[in-house]
PDB file of C-alpha atoms in Angstrom:
ATOM      1  CA  MET D 227      43.864  37.560 -45.067  1.00 63.00           C
ATOM      2  CA  THR D 228      42.515  38.754 -41.725  1.00 85.00           C
ATOM      3  CA  THR D 229      39.212  39.760 -43.348  1.00 89.00           C
ATOM      4  CA  LEU D 230      38.801  36.241 -44.710  1.00 88.00           C
ATOM      5  CA  VAL D 231      39.583  34.702 -41.311  1.00 89.00           C
ATOM      6  CA  PHE D 232      37.090  37.057 -39.647  1.00 91.00           C
ATOM      7  CA  LEU D 233      34.448  36.140 -42.237  1.00 93.00           C
ATOM      8  CA  VAL D 234      34.978  32.414 -41.694  1.00 92.00           C
ATOM      9  CA  ILE D 235      34.805  32.842 -37.909  1.00 93.00           C
ATOM     10  CA  MET D 236      31.584  34.852 -38.214  1.00 94.00           C
ATOM     11  CA  ILE D 237      30.011  32.214 -40.472  1.00 95.00           C
ATOM     12  CA  TYR D 238      30.907  29.465 -37.987  1.00 94.00           C
ATOM     13  CA  PHE D 239      29.547  31.602 -35.157  1.00 95.00           C
ATOM     14  CA  ILE D 240      26.252  32.185 -36.987  1.00 95.00           C
ATOM     15  CA  PHE D 241      25.871  28.457 -37.698  1.00 95.00           C
ATOM     16  CA  PHE D 242      26.691  27.635 -34.058  1.00 95.00           C
ATOM     17  CA  VAL D 243      24.138  30.125 -32.733  1.00 96.00           C
ATOM     18  CA  PHE D 244      21.458  28.918 -35.152  1.00 96.00           C
ATOM     19  CA  GLY D 245      22.236  25.290 -34.266  1.00 94.00           C
ATOM     20  CA  PHE D 246      21.981  26.036 -30.563  1.00 96.00           C
ATOM     21  CA  ILE D 247      18.665  27.883 -30.995  1.00 97.00           C
ATOM     22  CA  SER D 248      17.311  25.039 -33.136  1.00 96.00           C
ATOM     23  CA  TYR D 249      18.439  22.482 -30.536  1.00 97.00           C
ATOM     24  CA  ALA D 250      16.804  24.463 -27.716  1.00 97.00           C
ATOM     25  CA  PHE D 251      13.471  24.826 -29.555  1.00 97.00           C
ATOM     26  CA  ASN D 252      13.415  21.125 -30.481  1.00 97.00           C
ATOM     27  CA  SER D 253      14.378  19.943 -26.995  1.00 97.00           C
ATOM     28  CA  TYR D 254      11.940  22.205 -25.175  1.00 97.00           C
ATOM     29  CA  GLY D 255       9.089  21.275 -27.530  1.00 97.00           C
ATOM     30  CA  LEU D 256       9.749  17.537 -27.143  1.00 97.00           C
ATOM     31  CA  TYR D 257      10.156  17.956 -23.364  1.00 97.00           C
ATOM     32  CA  GLU D 258       6.782  19.676 -23.007  1.00 97.00           C
ATOM     33  CA  ILE D 259       4.978  17.149 -25.215  1.00 97.00           C
ATOM     34  CA  ALA D 260       6.630  14.251 -23.331  1.00 96.00           C
ATOM     35  CA  LYS D 261       5.421  15.702 -20.014  1.00 96.00           C
ATOM     36  CA  LYS D 262       1.918  16.107 -21.436  1.00 95.00           C
ATOM     37  CA  GLU D 263       1.934  12.460 -22.589  1.00 94.00           C
ATOM     38  CA  ASN D 264       3.317  11.239 -19.234  1.00 93.00           C
ATOM     39  CA  ILE D 265       6.415   9.722 -20.804  1.00 94.00           C
ATOM     40  CA  LYS D 266       8.901   8.625 -18.168  1.00 92.00           C
ATOM     41  CA  ASN D 267      12.085  10.716 -17.976  1.00 93.00           C
ATOM     42  CA  PRO D 268      11.014  13.591 -20.248  1.00 95.00           C
ATOM     43  CA  TYR D 269      14.374  15.281 -19.551  1.00 95.00           C
ATOM     44  CA  ILE D 270      15.854  12.881 -22.124  1.00 95.00           C
ATOM     45  CA  ALA D 271      14.576  15.404 -24.677  1.00 96.00           C
ATOM     46  CA  TRP D 272      17.600  17.556 -23.746  1.00 97.00           C
ATOM     47  CA  ILE D 273      20.227  14.883 -24.524  1.00 95.00           C
ATOM     48  CA  PRO D 274      21.482  15.065 -28.131  1.00 93.00           C
ATOM     49  CA  TYR D 275      20.806  11.940 -30.243  1.00 92.00           C
ATOM     50  CA  ILE D 276      19.088  10.238 -27.307  1.00 94.00           C
ATOM     51  CA  ASN D 277      16.245  12.765 -27.614  1.00 95.00           C
ATOM     52  CA  ARG D 278      15.146  10.824 -30.682  1.00 95.00           C
ATOM     53  CA  TYR D 279      13.730   8.318 -28.189  1.00 96.00           C
ATOM     54  CA  ILE D 280      11.190  10.910 -27.058  1.00 96.00           C
ATOM     55  CA  LEU D 281      10.333  11.764 -30.675  1.00 96.00           C
ATOM     56  CA  GLY D 282       9.860   8.078 -31.505  1.00 95.00           C
ATOM     57  CA  LYS D 283       7.878   7.339 -28.353  1.00 95.00           C
ATOM     58  CA  ILE D 284       5.493  10.244 -28.985  1.00 95.00           C
ATOM     59  CA  ALA D 285       5.140   9.624 -32.715  1.00 95.00           C
ATOM     60  CA  PHE D 286       4.919   5.835 -32.807  1.00 95.00           C
ATOM     61  CA  LYS D 287       3.715   5.018 -29.259  1.00 92.00           C
ATOM     62  CA  SER D 288       6.233   2.196 -29.437  1.00 91.00           C
ATOM     63  CA  VAL D 289       9.401   1.618 -27.430  1.00 93.00           C
ATOM     64  CA  ILE D 290      10.843  -0.523 -30.233  1.00 95.00           C
ATOM     65  CA  ASN D 291      10.432   2.235 -32.849  1.00 94.00           C
ATOM     66  CA  ALA D 292      11.789   4.809 -30.408  1.00 94.00           C
ATOM     67  CA  ILE D 293      14.875   2.714 -29.658  1.00 95.00           C
ATOM     68  CA  MET D 294      15.375   1.971 -33.353  1.00 95.00           C
ATOM     69  CA  LEU D 295      15.314   5.714 -34.123  1.00 94.00           C
ATOM     70  CA  VAL D 296      17.988   6.328 -31.466  1.00 95.00           C
ATOM     71  CA  LEU D 297      20.162   3.400 -32.585  1.00 95.00           C
ATOM     72  CA  LEU D 298      20.035   4.418 -36.240  1.00 95.00           C
ATOM     73  CA  ASN D 299      21.128   7.951 -35.318  1.00 93.00           C
ATOM     74  CA  ILE D 300      23.968   6.728 -33.112  1.00 94.00           C
ATOM     75  CA  ILE D 301      25.165   4.181 -35.703  1.00 94.00           C
ATOM     76  CA  GLU D 302      25.134   6.938 -38.325  1.00 92.00           C
ATOM     77  CA  LEU D 303      27.217   9.194 -36.049  1.00 91.00           C
ATOM     78  CA  ILE D 304      29.722   6.409 -35.323  1.00 92.00           C
ATOM     79  CA  LEU D 305      30.000   5.471 -38.994  1.00 90.00           C
ATOM     80  CA  LEU D 306      30.593   9.077 -40.025  1.00 86.00           C
ATOM     81  CA  SER D 307      33.267   9.373 -37.329  1.00 88.00           C
ATOM     82  CA  VAL D 308      35.011   6.145 -38.376  1.00 87.00           C
ATOM     83  CA  ILE D 309      35.252   7.395 -41.964  1.00 85.00           C
ATOM     84  CA  LEU D 310      37.732  10.026 -40.780  1.00 84.00           C
ATOM     85  CA  PHE D 311      40.208   7.335 -39.723  1.00 85.00           C
ATOM     86  CA  VAL D 312      39.964   4.918 -42.651  1.00 82.00           C
ATOM     87  CA  LYS D 313      43.222   4.626 -44.607  1.00 82.00           C
ATOM     88  CA  SER D 314      42.243   2.188 -47.371  1.00 83.00           C
ATOM     89  CA  ILE D 315      40.448   3.809 -50.301  1.00 83.00           C
ATOM     90  CA  GLU D 316      38.368   0.664 -50.968  1.00 84.00           C
ATOM     91  CA  VAL D 317      37.178   0.503 -47.376  1.00 84.00           C
ATOM     92  CA  LEU D 318      36.521   4.251 -47.447  1.00 85.00           C
ATOM     93  CA  TYR D 319      34.268   3.879 -50.508  1.00 87.00           C
ATOM     94  CA  LEU D 320      32.369   1.067 -48.819  1.00 88.00           C
ATOM     95  CA  PHE D 321      31.904   3.111 -45.630  1.00 86.00           C
ATOM     96  CA  VAL D 322      30.788   6.157 -47.598  1.00 88.00           C
ATOM     97  CA  ILE D 323      28.171   4.137 -49.499  1.00 92.00           C
ATOM     98  CA  ILE D 324      26.892   2.493 -46.308  1.00 92.00           C
ATOM     99  CA  SER D 325      26.866   5.879 -44.592  1.00 91.00           C
ATOM    100  CA  LEU D 326      24.921   7.454 -47.448  1.00 93.00           C
ATOM    101  CA  VAL D 327      22.284   4.708 -47.416  1.00 95.00           C
ATOM    102  CA  LEU D 328      22.009   4.887 -43.621  1.00 94.00           C
ATOM    103  CA  SER D 329      21.692   8.685 -43.739  1.00 94.00           C
ATOM    104  CA  ILE D 330      18.806   8.376 -46.196  1.00 95.00           C
ATOM    105  CA  VAL D 331      17.085   5.798 -43.974  1.00 95.00           C
ATOM    106  CA  VAL D 332      17.554   7.963 -40.861  1.00 95.00           C
ATOM    107  CA  THR D 333      16.293  11.064 -42.653  1.00 95.00           C
ATOM    108  CA  VAL D 334      13.163   9.361 -44.003  1.00 96.00           C
ATOM    109  CA  TYR D 335      12.455   7.720 -40.633  1.00 96.00           C
ATOM    110  CA  THR D 336      12.853  11.062 -38.835  1.00 96.00           C
ATOM    111  CA  TYR D 337      10.577  12.868 -41.295  1.00 97.00           C
ATOM    112  CA  PHE D 338       7.989  10.110 -40.869  1.00 97.00           C
ATOM    113  CA  ALA D 339       8.189  10.446 -37.070  1.00 97.00           C
ATOM    114  CA  ARG D 340       7.773  14.208 -37.344  1.00 97.00           C
ATOM    115  CA  TYR D 341       4.835  13.719 -39.723  1.00 97.00           C
ATOM    116  CA  LYS D 342       3.128  11.505 -37.159  1.00 96.00           C
ATOM    117  CA  LEU D 343       3.870  14.079 -34.431  1.00 96.00           C
ATOM    118  CA  TYR D 344       2.429  16.903 -36.563  1.00 97.00           C
ATOM    119  CA  LYS D 345      -0.610  14.752 -37.372  1.00 96.00           C
ATOM    120  CA  LYS D 346      -1.147  14.152 -33.677  1.00 95.00           C
ATOM    121  CA  TYR D 347      -0.849  17.783 -32.539  1.00 95.00           C
ATOM    122  CA  SER D 348      -1.603  20.007 -35.538  1.00 94.00           C
ATOM    123  CA  LYS D 349      -4.307  20.570 -38.091  1.00 93.00           C
ATOM    124  CA  SER D 350      -1.654  21.657 -40.647  1.00 93.00           C
ATOM    125  CA  THR D 351       0.077  18.290 -40.910  1.00 95.00           C
ATOM    126  CA  ILE D 352       0.704  18.269 -44.653  1.00 96.00           C
ATOM    127  CA  ILE D 353       1.886  21.899 -44.819  1.00 96.00           C
ATOM    128  CA  MET D 354       4.246  21.416 -41.862  1.00 97.00           C
ATOM    129  CA  THR D 355       5.656  18.193 -43.309  1.00 97.00           C
ATOM    130  CA  ILE D 356       6.202  19.694 -46.762  1.00 97.00           C
ATOM    131  CA  LEU D 357       7.887  22.797 -45.321  1.00 97.00           C
ATOM    132  CA  ASP D 358       9.999  20.619 -43.020  1.00 97.00           C
ATOM    133  CA  VAL D 359      11.197  18.475 -45.926  1.00 97.00           C
ATOM    134  CA  VAL D 360      11.736  21.409 -48.314  1.00 97.00           C
ATOM    135  CA  SER D 361      13.778  23.228 -45.629  1.00 96.00           C
ATOM    136  CA  CYS D 362      15.896  20.064 -45.161  1.00 94.00           C
ATOM    137  CA  GLY D 363      14.697  19.706 -41.573  1.00 94.00           C
ATOM    138  CA  ILE D 364      15.539  23.259 -40.512  1.00 95.00           C
ATOM    139  CA  LEU D 365      11.921  24.122 -39.691  1.00 96.00           C
ATOM    140  CA  GLY D 366      11.177  20.872 -37.811  1.00 96.00           C
ATOM    141  CA  PRO D 367      12.428  22.021 -34.385  1.00 97.00           C
ATOM    142  CA  PHE D 368      10.440  25.251 -34.661  1.00 97.00           C
ATOM    143  CA  PHE D 369       7.283  23.373 -35.656  1.00 97.00           C
ATOM    144  CA  ILE D 370       7.723  21.010 -32.697  1.00 97.00           C
ATOM    145  CA  PHE D 371       8.114  24.029 -30.436  1.00 97.00           C
ATOM    146  CA  ALA D 372       5.029  25.664 -31.984  1.00 96.00           C
ATOM    147  CA  ILE D 373       2.752  22.658 -31.378  1.00 96.00           C
ATOM    148  CA  ARG D 374       3.998  21.852 -27.859  1.00 95.00           C
ATOM    149  CA  ASN D 375       0.887  23.341 -26.185  1.00 94.00           C
ATOM    150  CA  ASN D 376      -1.664  22.037 -28.673  1.00 93.00           C
ATOM    151  CA  GLU D 377      -4.207  19.468 -27.627  1.00 92.00           C
ATOM    152  CA  GLU D 378      -3.982  16.041 -29.196  1.00 90.00           C
ATOM    153  CA  ASN D 379      -6.175  15.579 -32.280  1.00 86.00           C
ATOM    154  CA  LYS D 380      -8.809  12.920 -31.845  1.00 74.00           C
TER     155      LYS D 380
END
């Protein structure tokens, strides 16, 4: 029993460490690109969920798209949290379906924003996008970090 507990703790620890490293690479990359593009308050790149504003602002050059990306992420988080407290099975099914659809929308919108960011700062746009999608978004933060010092493509 103690070996199983140790194994579970180690797996959680590995996921936590990887998540923290991924967060740091993504935040630092967005922060540097935001500074380069003279976006006000580039430190927002370090705030979870709100950092999607920086991604949207860089990718779409639009405050509306940037705010929509943030709101969709926050609504998804709230909806997923509310599901934990739903007692009625019918309401739970409804929330799960809405959550699934919203998650798909958020994922596609985020991949599109990253695609536009890669297109703006990399010559390997298609390769980076395909690898990002195939890795289920795991490589995205590292790609953003990798292109942070690149010059904008004209």
